[in-house]
mmCIF file with all atom_site columns, C-alpha atoms in Angstrom:
data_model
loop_
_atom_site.group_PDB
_atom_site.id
_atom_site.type_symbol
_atom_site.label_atom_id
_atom_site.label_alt_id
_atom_site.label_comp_id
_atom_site.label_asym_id
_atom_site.label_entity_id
_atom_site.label_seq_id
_atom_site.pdbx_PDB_ins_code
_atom_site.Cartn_x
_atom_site.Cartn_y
_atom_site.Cartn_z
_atom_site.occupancy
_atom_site.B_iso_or_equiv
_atom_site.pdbx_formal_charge
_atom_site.auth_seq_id
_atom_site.auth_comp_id
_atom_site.auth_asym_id
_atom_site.auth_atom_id
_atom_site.pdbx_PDB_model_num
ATOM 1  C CA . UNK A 1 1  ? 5.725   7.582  -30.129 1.00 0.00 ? 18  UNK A CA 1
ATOM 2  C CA . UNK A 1 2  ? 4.674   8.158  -26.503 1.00 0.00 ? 19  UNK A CA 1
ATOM 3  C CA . UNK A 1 3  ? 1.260   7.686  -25.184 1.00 0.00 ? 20  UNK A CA 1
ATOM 4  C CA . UNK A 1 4  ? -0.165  10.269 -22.777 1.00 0.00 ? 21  UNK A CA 1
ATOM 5  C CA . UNK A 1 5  ? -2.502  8.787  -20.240 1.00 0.00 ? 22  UNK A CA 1
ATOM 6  C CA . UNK A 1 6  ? -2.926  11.974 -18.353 1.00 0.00 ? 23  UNK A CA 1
ATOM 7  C CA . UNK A 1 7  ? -5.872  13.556 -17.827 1.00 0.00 ? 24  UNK A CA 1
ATOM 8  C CA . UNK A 1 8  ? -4.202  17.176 -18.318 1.00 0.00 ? 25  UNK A CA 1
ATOM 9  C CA . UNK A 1 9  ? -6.587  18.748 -15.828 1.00 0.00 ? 26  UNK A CA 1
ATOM 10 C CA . UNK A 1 10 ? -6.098  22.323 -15.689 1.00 0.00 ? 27  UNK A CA 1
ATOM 11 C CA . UNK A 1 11 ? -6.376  23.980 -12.120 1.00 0.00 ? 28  UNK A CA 1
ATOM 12 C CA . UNK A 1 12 ? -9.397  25.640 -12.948 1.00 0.00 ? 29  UNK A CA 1
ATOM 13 C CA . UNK A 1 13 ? -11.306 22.080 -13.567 1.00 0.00 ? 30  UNK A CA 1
ATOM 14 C CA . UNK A 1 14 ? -10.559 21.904 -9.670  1.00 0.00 ? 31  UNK A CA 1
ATOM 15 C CA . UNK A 1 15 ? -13.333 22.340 -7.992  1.00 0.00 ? 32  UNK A CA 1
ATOM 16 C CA . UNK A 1 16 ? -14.085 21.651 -3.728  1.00 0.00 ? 33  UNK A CA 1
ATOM 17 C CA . UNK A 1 17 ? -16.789 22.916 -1.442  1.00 0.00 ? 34  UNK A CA 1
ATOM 18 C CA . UNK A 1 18 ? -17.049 22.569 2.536   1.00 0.00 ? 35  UNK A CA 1
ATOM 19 C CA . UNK A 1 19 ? -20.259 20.126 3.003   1.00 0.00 ? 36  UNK A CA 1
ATOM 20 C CA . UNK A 1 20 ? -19.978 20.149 6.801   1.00 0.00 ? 37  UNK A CA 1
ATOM 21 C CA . UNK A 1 21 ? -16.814 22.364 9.233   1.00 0.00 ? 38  UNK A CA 1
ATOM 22 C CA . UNK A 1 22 ? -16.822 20.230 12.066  1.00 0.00 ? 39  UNK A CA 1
ATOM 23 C CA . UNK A 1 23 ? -13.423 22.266 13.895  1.00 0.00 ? 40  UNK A CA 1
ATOM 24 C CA . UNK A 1 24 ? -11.094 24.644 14.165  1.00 0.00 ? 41  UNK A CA 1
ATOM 25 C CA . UNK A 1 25 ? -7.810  23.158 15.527  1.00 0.00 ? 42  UNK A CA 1
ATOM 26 C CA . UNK A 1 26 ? -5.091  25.828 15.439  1.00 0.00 ? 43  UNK A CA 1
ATOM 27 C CA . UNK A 1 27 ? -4.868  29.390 14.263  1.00 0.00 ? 44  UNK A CA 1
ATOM 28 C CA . UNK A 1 28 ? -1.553  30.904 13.313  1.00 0.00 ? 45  UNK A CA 1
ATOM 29 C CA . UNK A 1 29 ? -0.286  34.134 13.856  1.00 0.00 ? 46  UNK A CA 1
ATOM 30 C CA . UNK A 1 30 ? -0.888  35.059 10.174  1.00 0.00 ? 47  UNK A CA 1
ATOM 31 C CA . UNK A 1 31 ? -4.720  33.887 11.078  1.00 0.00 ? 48  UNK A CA 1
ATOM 32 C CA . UNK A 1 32 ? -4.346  30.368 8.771   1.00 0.00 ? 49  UNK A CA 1
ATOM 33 C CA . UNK A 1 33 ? -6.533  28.009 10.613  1.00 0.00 ? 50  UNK A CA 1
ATOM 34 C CA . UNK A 1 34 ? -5.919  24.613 10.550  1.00 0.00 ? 51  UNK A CA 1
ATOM 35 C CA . UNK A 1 35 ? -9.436  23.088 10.150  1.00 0.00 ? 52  UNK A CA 1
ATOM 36 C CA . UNK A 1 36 ? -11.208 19.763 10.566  1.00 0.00 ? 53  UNK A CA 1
ATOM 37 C CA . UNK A 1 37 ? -14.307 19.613 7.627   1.00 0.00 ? 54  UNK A CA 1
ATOM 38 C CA . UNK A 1 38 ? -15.984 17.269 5.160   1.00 0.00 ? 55  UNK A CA 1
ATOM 39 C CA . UNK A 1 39 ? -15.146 18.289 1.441   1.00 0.00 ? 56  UNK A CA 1
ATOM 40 C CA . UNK A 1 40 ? -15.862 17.386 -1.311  1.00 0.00 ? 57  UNK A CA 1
ATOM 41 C CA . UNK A 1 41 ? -13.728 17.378 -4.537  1.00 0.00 ? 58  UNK A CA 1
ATOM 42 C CA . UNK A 1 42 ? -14.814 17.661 -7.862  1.00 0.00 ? 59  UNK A CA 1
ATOM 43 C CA . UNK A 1 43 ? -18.908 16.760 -6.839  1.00 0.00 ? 60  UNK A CA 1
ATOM 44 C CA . UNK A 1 44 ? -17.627 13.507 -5.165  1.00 0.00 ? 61  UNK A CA 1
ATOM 45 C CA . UNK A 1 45 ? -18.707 11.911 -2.198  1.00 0.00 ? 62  UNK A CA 1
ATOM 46 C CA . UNK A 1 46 ? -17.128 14.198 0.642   1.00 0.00 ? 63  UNK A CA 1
ATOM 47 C CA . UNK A 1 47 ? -14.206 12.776 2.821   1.00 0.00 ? 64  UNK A CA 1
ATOM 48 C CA . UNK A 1 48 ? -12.711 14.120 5.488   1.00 0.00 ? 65  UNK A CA 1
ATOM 49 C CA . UNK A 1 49 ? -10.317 16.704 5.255   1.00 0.00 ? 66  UNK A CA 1
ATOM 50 C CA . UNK A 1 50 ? -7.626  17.985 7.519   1.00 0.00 ? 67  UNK A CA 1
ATOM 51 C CA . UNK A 1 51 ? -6.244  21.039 6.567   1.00 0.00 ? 68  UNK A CA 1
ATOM 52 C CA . UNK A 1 52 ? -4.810  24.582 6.777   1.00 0.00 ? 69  UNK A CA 1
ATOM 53 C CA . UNK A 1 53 ? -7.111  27.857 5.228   1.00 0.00 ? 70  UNK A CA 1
ATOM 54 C CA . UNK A 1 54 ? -5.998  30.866 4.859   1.00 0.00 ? 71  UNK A CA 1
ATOM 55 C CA . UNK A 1 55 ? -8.701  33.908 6.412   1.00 0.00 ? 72  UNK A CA 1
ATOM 56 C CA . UNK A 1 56 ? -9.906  34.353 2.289   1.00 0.00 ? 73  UNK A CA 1
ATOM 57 C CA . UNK A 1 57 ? -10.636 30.430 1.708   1.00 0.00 ? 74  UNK A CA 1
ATOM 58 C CA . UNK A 1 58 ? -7.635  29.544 -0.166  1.00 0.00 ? 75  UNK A CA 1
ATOM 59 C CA . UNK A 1 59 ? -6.771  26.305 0.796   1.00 0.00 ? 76  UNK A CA 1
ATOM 60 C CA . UNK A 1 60 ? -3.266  25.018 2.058   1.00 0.00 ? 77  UNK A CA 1
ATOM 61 C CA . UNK A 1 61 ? -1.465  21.675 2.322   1.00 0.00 ? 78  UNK A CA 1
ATOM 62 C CA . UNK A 1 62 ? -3.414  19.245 4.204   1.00 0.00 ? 79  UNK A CA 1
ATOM 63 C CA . UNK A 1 63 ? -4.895  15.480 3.738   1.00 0.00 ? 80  UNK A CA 1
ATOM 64 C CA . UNK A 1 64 ? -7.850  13.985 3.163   1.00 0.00 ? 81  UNK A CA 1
ATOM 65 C CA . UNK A 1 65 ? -9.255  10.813 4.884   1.00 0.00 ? 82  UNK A CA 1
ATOM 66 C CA . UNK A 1 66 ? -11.502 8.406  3.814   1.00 0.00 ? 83  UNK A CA 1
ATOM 67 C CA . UNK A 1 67 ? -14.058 7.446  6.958   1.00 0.00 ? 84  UNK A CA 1
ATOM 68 C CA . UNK A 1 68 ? -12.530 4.046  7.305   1.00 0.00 ? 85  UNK A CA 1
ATOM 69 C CA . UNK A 1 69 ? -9.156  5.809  8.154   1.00 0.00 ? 86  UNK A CA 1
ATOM 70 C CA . UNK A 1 70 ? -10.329 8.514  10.232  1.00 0.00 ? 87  UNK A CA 1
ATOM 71 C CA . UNK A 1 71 ? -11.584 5.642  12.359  1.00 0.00 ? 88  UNK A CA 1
ATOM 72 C CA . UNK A 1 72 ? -8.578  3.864  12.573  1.00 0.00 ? 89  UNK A CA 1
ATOM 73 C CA . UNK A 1 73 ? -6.677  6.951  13.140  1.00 0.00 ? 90  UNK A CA 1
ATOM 74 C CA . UNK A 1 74 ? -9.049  7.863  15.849  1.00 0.00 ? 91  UNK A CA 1
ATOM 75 C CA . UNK A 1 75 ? -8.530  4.429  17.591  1.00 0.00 ? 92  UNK A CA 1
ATOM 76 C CA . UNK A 1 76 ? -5.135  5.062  17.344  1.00 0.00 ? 93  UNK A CA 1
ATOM 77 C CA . UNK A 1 77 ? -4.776  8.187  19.149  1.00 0.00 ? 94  UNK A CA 1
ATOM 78 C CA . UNK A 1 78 ? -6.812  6.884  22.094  1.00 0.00 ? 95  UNK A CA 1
ATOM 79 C CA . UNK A 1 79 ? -4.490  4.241  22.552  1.00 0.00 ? 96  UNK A CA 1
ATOM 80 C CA . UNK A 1 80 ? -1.545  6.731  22.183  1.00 0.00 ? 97  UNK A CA 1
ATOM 81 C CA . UNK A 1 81 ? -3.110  9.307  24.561  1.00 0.00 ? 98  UNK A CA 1
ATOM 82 C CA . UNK A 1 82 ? -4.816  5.959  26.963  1.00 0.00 ? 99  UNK A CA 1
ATOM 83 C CA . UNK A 1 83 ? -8.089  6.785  25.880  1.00 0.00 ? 100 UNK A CA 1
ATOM 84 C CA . UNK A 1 84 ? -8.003  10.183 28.458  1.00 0.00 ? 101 UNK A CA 1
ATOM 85 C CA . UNK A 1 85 ? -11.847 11.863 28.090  1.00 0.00 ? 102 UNK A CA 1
ATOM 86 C CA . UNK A 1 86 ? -10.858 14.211 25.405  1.00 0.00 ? 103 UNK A CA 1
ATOM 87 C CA . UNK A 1 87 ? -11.988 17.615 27.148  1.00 0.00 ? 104 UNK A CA 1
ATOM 88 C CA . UNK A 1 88 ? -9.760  16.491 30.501  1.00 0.00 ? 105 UNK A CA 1
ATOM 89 C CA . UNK A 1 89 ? -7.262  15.861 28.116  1.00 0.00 ? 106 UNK A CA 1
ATOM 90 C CA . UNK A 1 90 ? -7.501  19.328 26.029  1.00 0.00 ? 107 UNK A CA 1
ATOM 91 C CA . UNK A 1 91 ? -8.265  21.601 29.390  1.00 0.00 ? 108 UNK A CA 1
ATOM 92 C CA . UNK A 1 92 ? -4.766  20.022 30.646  1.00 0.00 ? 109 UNK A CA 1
ATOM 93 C CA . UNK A 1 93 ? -3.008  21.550 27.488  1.00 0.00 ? 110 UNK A CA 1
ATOM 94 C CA . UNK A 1 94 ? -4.871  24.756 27.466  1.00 0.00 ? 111 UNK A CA 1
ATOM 95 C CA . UNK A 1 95 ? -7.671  24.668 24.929  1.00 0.00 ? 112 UNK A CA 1
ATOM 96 C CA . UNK A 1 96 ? -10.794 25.937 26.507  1.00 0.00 ? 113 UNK A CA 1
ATOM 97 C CA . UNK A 1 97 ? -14.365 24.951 25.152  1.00 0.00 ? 114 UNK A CA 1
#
């Protein structure tokens, strides 16, 4: 006998809505944008998501960060990019605000 701890969620029990779109990072050539927003899954506390969306809402590979990590990885990137003022930073690689 086996025993199935699974939940055997279908794909339509998945459920997400954007709480708050903070950026857009990229756009591709097919219009996918890869976004910056707090989601949440399922009617849970939202988190922060980093992801790509497709111009219909259909959401593509990505990760999700809890806020404890998006600090962390936010201190690390100013130590990897020597804590430049991040608009200096962006103009120097092209992005305009």
């Amino acid at each position: 006998m086996v025993l199935d701890l699974t939940n055997n969620n279908t794909q339509s029990d998945f459920n997400f809505e954007k709480t708050e779109e903070i950026a857009i990072l990229d756009r591709s050539r097919k219009n996918w944008t890869t976004e910056l927003n707090l989601v949440s899954y399922n009617g849970n506390k939202s988190v922060i998501d980093l992801r790509q969306w497709s111009p219909e809402g259909k959401m593509g590979k990505g990760l999700t960060l809890t806020e404890q990590t998006a600090k962390n990885l936010l201190l690390a990137l100013e130590s990897y990019f020597g804590n430049e003022p991040i608009q200096e930073a962006a103009a120097e690689e092209g992005f305009n605000y």
